[in-house]
JSON list of C-alpha atoms in Angstrom, two decimals:
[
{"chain": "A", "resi": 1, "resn": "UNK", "atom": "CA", "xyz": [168.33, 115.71, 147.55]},
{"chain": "A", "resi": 2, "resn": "UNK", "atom": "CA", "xyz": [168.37, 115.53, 143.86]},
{"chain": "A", "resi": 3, "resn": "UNK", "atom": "CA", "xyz": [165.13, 115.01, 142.08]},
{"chain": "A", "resi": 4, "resn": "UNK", "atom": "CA", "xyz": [164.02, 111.41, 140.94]},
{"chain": "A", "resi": 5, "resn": "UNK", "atom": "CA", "xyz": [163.86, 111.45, 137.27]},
{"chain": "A", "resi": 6, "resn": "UNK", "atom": "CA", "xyz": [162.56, 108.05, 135.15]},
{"chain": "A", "resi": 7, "resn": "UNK", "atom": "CA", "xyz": [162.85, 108.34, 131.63]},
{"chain": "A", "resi": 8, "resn": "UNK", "atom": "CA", "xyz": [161.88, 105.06, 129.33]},
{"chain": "A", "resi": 9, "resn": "UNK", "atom": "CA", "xyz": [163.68, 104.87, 125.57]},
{"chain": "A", "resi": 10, "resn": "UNK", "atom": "CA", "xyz": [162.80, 102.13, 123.22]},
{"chain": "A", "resi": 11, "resn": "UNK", "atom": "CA", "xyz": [166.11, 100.57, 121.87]},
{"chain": "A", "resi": 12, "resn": "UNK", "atom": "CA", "xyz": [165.02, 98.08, 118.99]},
{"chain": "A", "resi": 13, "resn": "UNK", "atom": "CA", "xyz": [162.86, 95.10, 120.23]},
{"chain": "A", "resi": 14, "resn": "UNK", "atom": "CA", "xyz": [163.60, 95.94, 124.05]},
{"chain": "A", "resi": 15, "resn": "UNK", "atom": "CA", "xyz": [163.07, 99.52, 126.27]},
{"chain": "A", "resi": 16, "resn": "UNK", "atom": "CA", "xyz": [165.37, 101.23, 128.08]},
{"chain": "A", "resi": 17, "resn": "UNK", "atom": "CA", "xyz": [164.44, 102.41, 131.92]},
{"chain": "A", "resi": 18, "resn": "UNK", "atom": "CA", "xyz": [167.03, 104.92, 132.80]},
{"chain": "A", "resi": 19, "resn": "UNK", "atom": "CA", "xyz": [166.20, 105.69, 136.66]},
{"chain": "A", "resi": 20, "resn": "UNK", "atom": "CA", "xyz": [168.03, 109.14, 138.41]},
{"chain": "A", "resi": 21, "resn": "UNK", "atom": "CA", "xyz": [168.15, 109.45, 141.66]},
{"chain": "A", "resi": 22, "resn": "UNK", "atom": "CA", "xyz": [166.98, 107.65, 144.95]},
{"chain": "A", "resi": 23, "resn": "UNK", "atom": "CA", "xyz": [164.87, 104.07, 144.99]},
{"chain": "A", "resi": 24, "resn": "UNK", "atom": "CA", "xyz": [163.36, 104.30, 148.29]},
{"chain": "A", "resi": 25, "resn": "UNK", "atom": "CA", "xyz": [159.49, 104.06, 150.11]},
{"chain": "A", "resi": 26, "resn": "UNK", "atom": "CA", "xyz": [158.40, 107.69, 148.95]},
{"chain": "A", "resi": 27, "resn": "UNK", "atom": "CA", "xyz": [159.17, 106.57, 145.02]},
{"chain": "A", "resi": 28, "resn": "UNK", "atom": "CA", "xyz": [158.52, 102.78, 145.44]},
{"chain": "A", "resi": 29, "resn": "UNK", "atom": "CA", "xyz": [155.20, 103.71, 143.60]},
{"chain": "A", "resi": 30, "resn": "UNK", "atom": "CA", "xyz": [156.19, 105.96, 140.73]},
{"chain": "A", "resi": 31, "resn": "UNK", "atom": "CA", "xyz": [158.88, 103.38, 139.99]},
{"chain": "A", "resi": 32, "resn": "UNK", "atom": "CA", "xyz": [156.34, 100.77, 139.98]},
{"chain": "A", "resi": 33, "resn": "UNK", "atom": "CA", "xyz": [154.18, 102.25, 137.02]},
{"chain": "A", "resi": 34, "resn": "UNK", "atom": "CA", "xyz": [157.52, 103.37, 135.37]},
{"chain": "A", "resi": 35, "resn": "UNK", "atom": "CA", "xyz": [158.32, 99.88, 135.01]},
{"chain": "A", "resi": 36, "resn": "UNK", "atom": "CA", "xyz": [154.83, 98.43, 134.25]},
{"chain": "A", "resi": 37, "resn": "UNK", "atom": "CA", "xyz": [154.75, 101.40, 131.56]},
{"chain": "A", "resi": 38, "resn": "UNK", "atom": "CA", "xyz": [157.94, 99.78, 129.95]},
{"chain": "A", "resi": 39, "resn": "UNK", "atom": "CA", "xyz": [156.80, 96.41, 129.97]},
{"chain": "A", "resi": 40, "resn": "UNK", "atom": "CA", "xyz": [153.41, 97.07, 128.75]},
{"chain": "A", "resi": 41, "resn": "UNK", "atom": "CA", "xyz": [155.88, 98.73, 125.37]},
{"chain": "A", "resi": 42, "resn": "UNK", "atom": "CA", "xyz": [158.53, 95.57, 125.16]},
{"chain": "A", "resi": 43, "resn": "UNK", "atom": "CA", "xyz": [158.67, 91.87, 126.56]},
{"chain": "A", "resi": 44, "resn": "UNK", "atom": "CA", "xyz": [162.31, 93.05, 126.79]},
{"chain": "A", "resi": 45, "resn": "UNK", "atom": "CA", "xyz": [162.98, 95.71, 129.79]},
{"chain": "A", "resi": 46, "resn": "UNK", "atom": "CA", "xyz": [166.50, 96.79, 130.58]},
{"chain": "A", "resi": 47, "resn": "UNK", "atom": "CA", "xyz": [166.89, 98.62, 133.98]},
{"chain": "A", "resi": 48, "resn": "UNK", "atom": "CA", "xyz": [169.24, 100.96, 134.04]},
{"chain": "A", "resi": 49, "resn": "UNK", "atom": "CA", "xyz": [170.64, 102.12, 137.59]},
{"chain": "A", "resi": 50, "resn": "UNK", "atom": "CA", "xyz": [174.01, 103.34, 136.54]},
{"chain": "A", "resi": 51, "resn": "UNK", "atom": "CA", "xyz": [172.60, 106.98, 137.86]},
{"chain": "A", "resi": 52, "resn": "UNK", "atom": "CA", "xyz": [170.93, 105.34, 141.09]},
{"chain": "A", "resi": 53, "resn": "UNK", "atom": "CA", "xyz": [172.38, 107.36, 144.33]},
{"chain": "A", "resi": 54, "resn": "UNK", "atom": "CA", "xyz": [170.73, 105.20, 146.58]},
{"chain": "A", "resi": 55, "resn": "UNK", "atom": "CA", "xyz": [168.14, 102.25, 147.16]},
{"chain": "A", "resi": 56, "resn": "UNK", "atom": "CA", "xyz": [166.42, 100.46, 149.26]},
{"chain": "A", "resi": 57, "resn": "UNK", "atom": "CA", "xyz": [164.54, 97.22, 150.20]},
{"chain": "A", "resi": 58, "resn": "UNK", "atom": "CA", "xyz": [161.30, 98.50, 148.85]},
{"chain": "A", "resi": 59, "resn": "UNK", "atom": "CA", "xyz": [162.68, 99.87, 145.81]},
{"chain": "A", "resi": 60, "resn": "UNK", "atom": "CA", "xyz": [164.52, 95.98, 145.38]},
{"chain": "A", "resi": 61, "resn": "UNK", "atom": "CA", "xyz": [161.22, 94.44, 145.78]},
{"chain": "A", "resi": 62, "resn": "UNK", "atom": "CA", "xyz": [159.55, 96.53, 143.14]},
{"chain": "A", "resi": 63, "resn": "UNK", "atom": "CA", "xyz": [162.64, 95.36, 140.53]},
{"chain": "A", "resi": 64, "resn": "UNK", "atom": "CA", "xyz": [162.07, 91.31, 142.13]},
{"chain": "A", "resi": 65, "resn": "UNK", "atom": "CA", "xyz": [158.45, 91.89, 141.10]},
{"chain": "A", "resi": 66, "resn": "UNK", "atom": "CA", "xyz": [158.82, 93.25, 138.04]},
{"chain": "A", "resi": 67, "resn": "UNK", "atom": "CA", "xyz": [161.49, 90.64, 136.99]},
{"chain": "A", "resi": 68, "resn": "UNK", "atom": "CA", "xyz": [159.32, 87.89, 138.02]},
{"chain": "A", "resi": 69, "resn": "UNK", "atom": "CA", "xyz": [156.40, 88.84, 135.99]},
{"chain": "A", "resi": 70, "resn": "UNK", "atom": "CA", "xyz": [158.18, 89.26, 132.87]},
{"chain": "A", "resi": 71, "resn": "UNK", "atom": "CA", "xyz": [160.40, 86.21, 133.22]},
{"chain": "A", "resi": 72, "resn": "UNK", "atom": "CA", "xyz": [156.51, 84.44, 133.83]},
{"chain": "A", "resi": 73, "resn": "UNK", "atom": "CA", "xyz": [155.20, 86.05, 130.79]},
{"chain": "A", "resi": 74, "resn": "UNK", "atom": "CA", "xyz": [158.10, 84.54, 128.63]},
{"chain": "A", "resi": 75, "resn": "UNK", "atom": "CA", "xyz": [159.93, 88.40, 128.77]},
{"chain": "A", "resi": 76, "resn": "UNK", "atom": "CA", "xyz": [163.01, 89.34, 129.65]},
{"chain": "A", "resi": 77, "resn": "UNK", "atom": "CA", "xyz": [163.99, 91.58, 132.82]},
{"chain": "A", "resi": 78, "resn": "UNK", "atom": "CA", "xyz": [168.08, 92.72, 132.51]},
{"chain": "A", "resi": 79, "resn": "UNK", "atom": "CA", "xyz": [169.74, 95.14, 135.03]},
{"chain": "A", "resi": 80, "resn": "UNK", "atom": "CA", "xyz": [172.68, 97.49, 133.99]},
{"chain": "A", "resi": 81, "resn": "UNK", "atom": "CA", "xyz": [175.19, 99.67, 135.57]},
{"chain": "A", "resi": 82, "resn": "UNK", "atom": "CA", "xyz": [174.01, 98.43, 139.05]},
{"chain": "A", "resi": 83, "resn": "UNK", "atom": "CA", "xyz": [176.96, 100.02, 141.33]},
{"chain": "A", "resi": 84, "resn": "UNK", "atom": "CA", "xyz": [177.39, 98.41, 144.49]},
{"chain": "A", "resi": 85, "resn": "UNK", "atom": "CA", "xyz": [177.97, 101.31, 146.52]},
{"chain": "A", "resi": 86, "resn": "UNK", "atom": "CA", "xyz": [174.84, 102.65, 145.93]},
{"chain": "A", "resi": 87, "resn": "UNK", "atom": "CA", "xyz": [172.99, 98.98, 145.28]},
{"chain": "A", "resi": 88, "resn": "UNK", "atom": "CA", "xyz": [174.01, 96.97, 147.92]},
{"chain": "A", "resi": 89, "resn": "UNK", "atom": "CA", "xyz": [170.34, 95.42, 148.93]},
{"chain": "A", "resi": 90, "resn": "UNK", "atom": "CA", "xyz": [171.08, 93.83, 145.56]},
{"chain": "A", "resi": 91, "resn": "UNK", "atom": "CA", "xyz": [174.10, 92.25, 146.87]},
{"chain": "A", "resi": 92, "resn": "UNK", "atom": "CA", "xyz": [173.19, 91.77, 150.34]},
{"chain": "A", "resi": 93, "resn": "UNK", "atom": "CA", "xyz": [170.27, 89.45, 149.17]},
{"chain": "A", "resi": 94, "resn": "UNK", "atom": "CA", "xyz": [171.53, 87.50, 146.79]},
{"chain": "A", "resi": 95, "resn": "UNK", "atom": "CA", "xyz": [169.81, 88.84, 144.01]},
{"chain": "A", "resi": 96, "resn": "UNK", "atom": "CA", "xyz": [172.91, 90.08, 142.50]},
{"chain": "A", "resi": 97, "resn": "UNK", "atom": "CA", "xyz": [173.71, 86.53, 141.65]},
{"chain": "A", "resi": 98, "resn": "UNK", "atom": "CA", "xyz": [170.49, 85.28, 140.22]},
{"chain": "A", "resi": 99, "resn": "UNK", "atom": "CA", "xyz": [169.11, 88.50, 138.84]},
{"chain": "A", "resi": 100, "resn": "UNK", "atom": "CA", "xyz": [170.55, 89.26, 134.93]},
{"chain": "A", "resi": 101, "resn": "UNK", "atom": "CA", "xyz": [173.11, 91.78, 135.11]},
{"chain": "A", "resi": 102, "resn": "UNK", "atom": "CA", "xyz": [175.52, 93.63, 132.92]},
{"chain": "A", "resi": 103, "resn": "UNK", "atom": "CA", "xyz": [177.88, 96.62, 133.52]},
{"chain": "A", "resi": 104, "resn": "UNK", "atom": "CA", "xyz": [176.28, 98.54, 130.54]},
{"chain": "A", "resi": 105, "resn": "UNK", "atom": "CA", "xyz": [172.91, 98.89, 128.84]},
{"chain": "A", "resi": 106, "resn": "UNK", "atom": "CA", "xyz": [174.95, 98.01, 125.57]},
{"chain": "A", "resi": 107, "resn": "UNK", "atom": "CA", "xyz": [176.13, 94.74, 127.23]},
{"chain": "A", "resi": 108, "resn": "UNK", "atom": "CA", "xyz": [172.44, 94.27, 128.07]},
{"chain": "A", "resi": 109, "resn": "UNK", "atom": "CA", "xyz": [171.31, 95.03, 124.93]},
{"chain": "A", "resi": 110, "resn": "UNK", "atom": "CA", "xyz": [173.75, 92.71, 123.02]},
{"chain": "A", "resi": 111, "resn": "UNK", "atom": "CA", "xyz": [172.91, 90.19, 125.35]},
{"chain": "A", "resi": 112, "resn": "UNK", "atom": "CA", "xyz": [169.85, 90.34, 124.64]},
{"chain": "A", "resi": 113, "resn": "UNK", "atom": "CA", "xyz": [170.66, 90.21, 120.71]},
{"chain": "A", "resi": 114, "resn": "UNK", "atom": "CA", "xyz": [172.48, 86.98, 121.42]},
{"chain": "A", "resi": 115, "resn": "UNK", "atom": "CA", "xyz": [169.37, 85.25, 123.06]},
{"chain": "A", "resi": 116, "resn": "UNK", "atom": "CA", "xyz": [167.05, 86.43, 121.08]},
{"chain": "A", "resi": 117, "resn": "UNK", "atom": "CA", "xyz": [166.87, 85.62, 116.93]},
{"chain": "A", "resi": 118, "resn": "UNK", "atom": "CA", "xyz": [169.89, 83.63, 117.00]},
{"chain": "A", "resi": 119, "resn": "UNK", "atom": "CA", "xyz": [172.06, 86.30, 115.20]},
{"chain": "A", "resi": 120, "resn": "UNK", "atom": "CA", "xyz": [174.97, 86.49, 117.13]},
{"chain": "A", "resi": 121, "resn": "UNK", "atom": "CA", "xyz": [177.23, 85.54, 114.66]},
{"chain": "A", "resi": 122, "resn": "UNK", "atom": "CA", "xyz": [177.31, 88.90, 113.04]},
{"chain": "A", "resi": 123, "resn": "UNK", "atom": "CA", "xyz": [180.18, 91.73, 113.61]},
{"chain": "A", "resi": 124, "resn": "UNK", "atom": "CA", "xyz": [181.25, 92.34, 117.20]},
{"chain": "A", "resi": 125, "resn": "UNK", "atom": "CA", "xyz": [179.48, 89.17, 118.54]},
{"chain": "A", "resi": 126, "resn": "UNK", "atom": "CA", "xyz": [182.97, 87.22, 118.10]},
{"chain": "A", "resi": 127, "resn": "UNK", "atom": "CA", "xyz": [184.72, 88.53, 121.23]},
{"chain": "A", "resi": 128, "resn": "UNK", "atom": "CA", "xyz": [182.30, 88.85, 124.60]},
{"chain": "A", "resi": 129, "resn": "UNK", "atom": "CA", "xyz": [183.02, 90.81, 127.51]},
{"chain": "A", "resi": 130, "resn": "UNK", "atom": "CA", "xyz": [185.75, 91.79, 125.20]},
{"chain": "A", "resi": 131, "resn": "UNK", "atom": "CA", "xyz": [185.70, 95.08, 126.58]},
{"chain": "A", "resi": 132, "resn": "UNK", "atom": "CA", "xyz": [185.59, 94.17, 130.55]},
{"chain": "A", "resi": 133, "resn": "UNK", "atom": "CA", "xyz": [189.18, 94.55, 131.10]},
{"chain": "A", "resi": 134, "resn": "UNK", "atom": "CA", "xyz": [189.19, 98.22, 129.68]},
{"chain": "A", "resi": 135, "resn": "UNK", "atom": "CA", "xyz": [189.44, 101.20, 132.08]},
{"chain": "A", "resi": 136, "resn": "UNK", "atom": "CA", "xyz": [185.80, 103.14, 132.05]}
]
């Protein structure tokens, strides 16, 4: 099994949580203070899973949590490069649908942009999702 690895990267006004690995009971707790570590930087936390292997129901209700209280506090909580084969609980719950979610941390982060001063009228904001229907 290949080691967890969190790392956390401001990106303007939000952070970045880039998780490696497996979300499961033995790291429920080390992802828990990597995320409160990230909000306690930004009101704006972007998850990233696109290097997530595998995950669980405890790891889901650390992100649920997490999401909650910074949706309470007036933050934002975003999700990016969830894959379903390796984030199902997200889909099997529901959360997939009422959780924010995005394909990239750069989707994230513009959507973010767009919510947030008002700006979106500046270069590449004309087209969204314009890149969707391009092969990755």
């Amino acid at each position: 099994m290949a080691e967890l690895r969190f790392s956390i990267e401001p990106r303007g006004a939000s952070v970045v949580v880039s998780v490696q690995g497996e979300l499961d009971v033995t790291s429920s707790q080390r992802f828990d203070d990597c995320l409160s570590e990230a909000a306690a930087e930004s009101s704006q936390v972007i998850l990233d899973m696109s290097t997530v292997d595998f995950m669980d129901t405890t790891a889901l209700s650390v992100i649920v949590a997490h999401w909650r209280r910074q949706t309470d506090e007036g933050g934002q909580f975003l999700l990016a490069g969830a894959r379903y084969r390796y984030t199902k609980a997200l889909w099997i719950t529901g959360l997939a649908d009422r959780l924010p979610m995005h394909d990239t941390v750069d989707e994230a982060l513009a959507a973010l942009a767009d919510t947030g001063s008002g700006a979106a009228g500046g270069p590449g904001a004309s087209e969204p999702g314009a890149s969707a229907g391009q092969p990755g």
